[in-house]
Amino acid sequence: MAAFTSSSAVDLRLLPYDIAATKAHAHVLNHAGFLDDDELDAIESVLTRLLDEWQNGDVRDTGSDEDVHSLVERVLTEELGEAGRRIHAGRSRNDLVATDLRLWCRDAATEAADALARFIELLSQLAEQHTDTVMPGYTHLQRAQPVSLGFHLLAHGFALVRDAKRFRAAYESADVSTLGAGALAGTTLDLDPYIATQKLDVTRTFDNAMDAVSDRDFVADLVYACALCGVHLSRLAEEVVLWTSSEFGFARLSDSWSTGSSMMPQKRNPDVAELTRGRAAIVIGDLTALLTVLKGLPLAYNRDLQEDKAIVFRAHDATVGCIEAMTALVASITFDPTTMADAAMSGSTWATDLAEVLVTRGVPFRDAHEMVGRLVADLEGTGAAATASWLASHEGFQPEDVFVLDRREVVSRRGSRGGTAPNRVLEQIEQLRAAINDACMRK
Ligand code: ARG
């Protein structure tokens, strides 16, 4: 029974938070007259020493405590006798574990948002360097229109900044103390839960004790933020895999962030990107697991809830690990601007821009689309080189329209809001930096 039900091997990670919550509860009890000042001091100093031991790596799971909360209470009782035996008045492990986990989730969300901020800053710097590096933009994985590498990298940056905002929202949803809820129904003791919120530097206290011990929305919010972030990292990882393949040849992995093959001496494999793609699958599974744990639970506390910790710890560790690894991977990539530009301009990717030239001369777009379509067919049929004179030899086109064949020009003339023109890309970098500054919690 003990081996099957114990959670200490997993939830020992909550020890610093259980110590903080227990100190806060000791203040609540002291204020209400259930612990005298000497007992409060003694409890605080034992807990401070326990935290030191934890930070030195000296607290280990011995398998003899059912969970981290039992461990802390046992230490207090062993060290202090009666004062230790008073600490659990007016509280339950049900309200305690909810507060511990809320405090952990706040730190976890902060860590993830900070890691994202560093990655987004890297993408911004690369975007600044590559406003003129032209590559093909794709739809259906077919070359569609030339874009800049900076523009493309920023598209990933904007997805990741939304993730940082979701982590910030997850922080806010966790930012509640449930101490004082007791097992499910409050307490007959006259305890002030606001003392705990102050001691824990938490913004709010709970409203309904039964909800307080049953609610794991804050865990779901964090795991969802992890899962969607994992999806975004996985899409970027997939592009790294494509770009660094010989088929694309757009970029080269560094030696230190690629792996060799045990058999094929020439290999330079994108394992970090592939593992990021793979781990996103695990985190998506974690979100499903958590929601499934919650969906059938009658109020209030049920032991199923113990499983939430392994889930959220794993989802968070995997996500932060992927953010950090992808940051290092992308930082170490060398791009090949010539191959990218050649690919960008092959296959008449300028056709849409040319049709828009005709629109500026008053041609209805559908007619322009047909005219350019005929031009492209001619090029493909005769194998003619696309030049100014070739262009002007077709009815309705003029020699200066040849700018569409100039890769820099064609990218820089797409100056609409959010477009590919370098000045627009610089504007987007500023927007991205402002957004990450807003979302970031540790300034
Ligand atoms: N280890 C438990 C958990 O993580 C703590 C709460 C136990 N409460 C109980 N009534 N058995 O959920």
PDB file of N, CA and C and ligand atoms in Angstrom, residues 5-8 11 14 66-69 92-94 97 216 301-309, ligand 1:
ATOM      1  N   THR A   5       1.080   3.999  -3.071  1.00  0.00           N
ATOM      2  CA  THR A   5       0.418   5.305  -2.912  1.00  0.00           C
ATOM      3  C   THR A   5       1.382   6.469  -2.688  1.00  0.00           C
ATOM      4  N   SER A   6       2.606   6.165  -2.301  1.00  0.00           N
ATOM      5  CA  SER A   6       3.532   7.246  -1.955  1.00  0.00           C
ATOM      6  C   SER A   6       3.828   8.141  -3.164  1.00  0.00           C
ATOM      7  N   SER A   7       3.932   9.434  -2.909  1.00  0.00           N
ATOM      8  CA  SER A   7       4.294  10.366  -3.991  1.00  0.00           C
ATOM      9  C   SER A   7       5.597  11.092  -3.689  1.00  0.00           C
ATOM     10  N   SER A   8       6.265  10.715  -2.601  1.00  0.00           N
ATOM     11  CA  SER A   8       7.414  11.535  -2.171  1.00  0.00           C
ATOM     12  C   SER A   8       8.526  11.568  -3.221  1.00  0.00           C
ATOM     13  N   ASP A  11       7.096  14.315  -5.516  1.00  0.00           N
ATOM     14  CA  ASP A  11       6.741  15.653  -5.008  1.00  0.00           C
ATOM     15  C   ASP A  11       7.768  16.255  -4.046  1.00  0.00           C
ATOM     16  N   LEU A  14       8.668  19.702  -4.509  1.00  0.00           N
ATOM     17  CA  LEU A  14       7.885  20.820  -3.970  1.00  0.00           C
ATOM     18  C   LEU A  14       8.404  21.294  -2.611  1.00  0.00           C
ATOM     19  N   GLU A  66       5.096   9.460   3.197  1.00  0.00           N
ATOM     20  CA  GLU A  66       4.098   9.274   2.146  1.00  0.00           C
ATOM     21  C   GLU A  66       4.234  10.343   1.069  1.00  0.00           C
ATOM     22  N   ASP A  67       4.483  11.573   1.504  1.00  0.00           N
ATOM     23  CA  ASP A  67       4.657  12.653   0.540  1.00  0.00           C
ATOM     24  C   ASP A  67       5.461  13.777   1.197  1.00  0.00           C
ATOM     25  N   VAL A  68       5.702  14.828   0.429  1.00  0.00           N
ATOM     26  CA  VAL A  68       6.545  15.927   0.916  1.00  0.00           C
ATOM     27  C   VAL A  68       5.932  16.611   2.146  1.00  0.00           C
ATOM     28  N   HIS A  69       4.613  16.662   2.199  1.00  0.00           N
ATOM     29  CA  HIS A  69       3.942  17.335   3.324  1.00  0.00           C
ATOM     30  C   HIS A  69       4.158  16.550   4.614  1.00  0.00           C
ATOM     31  N   SER A  92      -5.051  21.118   5.907  1.00  0.00           N
ATOM     32  CA  SER A  92      -5.083  19.743   5.425  1.00  0.00           C
ATOM     33  C   SER A  92      -4.011  19.645   4.354  1.00  0.00           C
ATOM     34  N   ARG A  93      -3.607  18.433   4.036  1.00  0.00           N
ATOM     35  CA  ARG A  93      -2.696  18.338   2.887  1.00  0.00           C
ATOM     36  C   ARG A  93      -3.414  18.758   1.601  1.00  0.00           C
ATOM     37  N   ASN A  94      -4.749  18.755   1.638  1.00  0.00           N
ATOM     38  CA  ASN A  94      -5.483  19.121   0.424  1.00  0.00           C
ATOM     39  C   ASN A  94      -5.328  20.604   0.076  1.00  0.00           C
ATOM     40  N   VAL A  97      -1.255  21.094  -0.553  1.00  0.00           N
ATOM     41  CA  VAL A  97      -0.674  20.678  -1.842  1.00  0.00           C
ATOM     42  C   VAL A  97      -1.104  21.632  -2.952  1.00  0.00           C
ATOM     43  N   ARG A 216      -7.759  22.442 -10.386  1.00  0.00           N
ATOM     44  CA  ARG A 216      -6.420  22.321 -10.979  1.00  0.00           C
ATOM     45  C   ARG A 216      -6.374  23.048 -12.329  1.00  0.00           C
ATOM     46  N   TYR A 301     -11.476  16.847  -2.958  1.00  0.00           N
ATOM     47  CA  TYR A 301     -10.198  16.204  -3.250  1.00  0.00           C
ATOM     48  C   TYR A 301     -10.374  14.711  -3.505  1.00  0.00           C
ATOM     49  N   ASN A 302      -9.666  14.206  -4.499  1.00  0.00           N
ATOM     50  CA  ASN A 302      -9.549  12.766  -4.750  1.00  0.00           C
ATOM     51  C   ASN A 302      -8.084  12.478  -5.031  1.00  0.00           C
ATOM     52  N   ARG A 303      -7.657  11.299  -4.653  1.00  0.00           N
ATOM     53  CA  ARG A 303      -6.226  10.997  -4.734  1.00  0.00           C
ATOM     54  C   ARG A 303      -5.712  11.005  -6.176  1.00  0.00           C
ATOM     55  N   ASP A 304      -6.621  10.828  -7.133  1.00  0.00           N
ATOM     56  CA  ASP A 304      -6.206  10.932  -8.541  1.00  0.00           C
ATOM     57  C   ASP A 304      -5.388  12.207  -8.768  1.00  0.00           C
ATOM     58  N   LEU A 305      -5.752  13.248  -8.027  1.00  0.00           N
ATOM     59  CA  LEU A 305      -5.103  14.548  -8.234  1.00  0.00           C
ATOM     60  C   LEU A 305      -3.597  14.485  -7.988  1.00  0.00           C
ATOM     61  N   GLN A 306      -3.160  13.487  -7.240  1.00  0.00           N
ATOM     62  CA  GLN A 306      -1.722  13.350  -7.001  1.00  0.00           C
ATOM     63  C   GLN A 306      -0.944  13.190  -8.305  1.00  0.00           C
ATOM     64  N   GLU A 307      -1.608  12.628  -9.317  1.00  0.00           N
ATOM     65  CA  GLU A 307      -0.918  12.380 -10.594  1.00  0.00           C
ATOM     66  C   GLU A 307      -0.586  13.675 -11.340  1.00  0.00           C
ATOM     67  N   ASP A 308      -1.226  14.778 -10.936  1.00  0.00           N
ATOM     68  CA  ASP A 308      -0.998  16.041 -11.668  1.00  0.00           C
ATOM     69  C   ASP A 308       0.463  16.472 -11.634  1.00  0.00           C
ATOM     70  N   LYS A 309       1.153  16.122 -10.549  1.00  0.00           N
ATOM     71  CA  LYS A 309       2.511  16.646 -10.409  1.00  0.00           C
ATOM     72  C   LYS A 309       3.496  16.026 -11.393  1.00  0.00           C
TER      73      LYS A 309
HETATM   74  N1  ARG B   1       0.238  13.595  -1.963  1.00  0.00           N
HETATM   75  C1  ARG B   1      -1.066  14.127  -2.059  1.00  0.00           C
HETATM   76  C2  ARG B   1      -1.255  14.746  -3.460  1.00  0.00           C
HETATM   77  O1  ARG B   1      -0.298  15.001  -4.083  1.00  0.00           O
HETATM   78  C3  ARG B   1      -1.295  15.188  -1.042  1.00  0.00           C
HETATM   79  C4  ARG B   1      -2.708  15.286  -0.597  1.00  0.00           C
HETATM   80  C5  ARG B   1      -3.136  14.061   0.114  1.00  0.00           C
HETATM   81  N2  ARG B   1      -4.451  14.196   0.626  1.00  0.00           N
HETATM   82  C6  ARG B   1      -5.168  13.145   1.016  1.00  0.00           C
HETATM   83  N3  ARG B   1      -6.359  13.393   1.453  1.00  0.00           N
HETATM   84  N4  ARG B   1      -4.706  11.928   0.993  1.00  0.00           N
HETATM   85  O2  ARG B   1      -2.356  14.952  -3.922  1.00  0.00           O
END
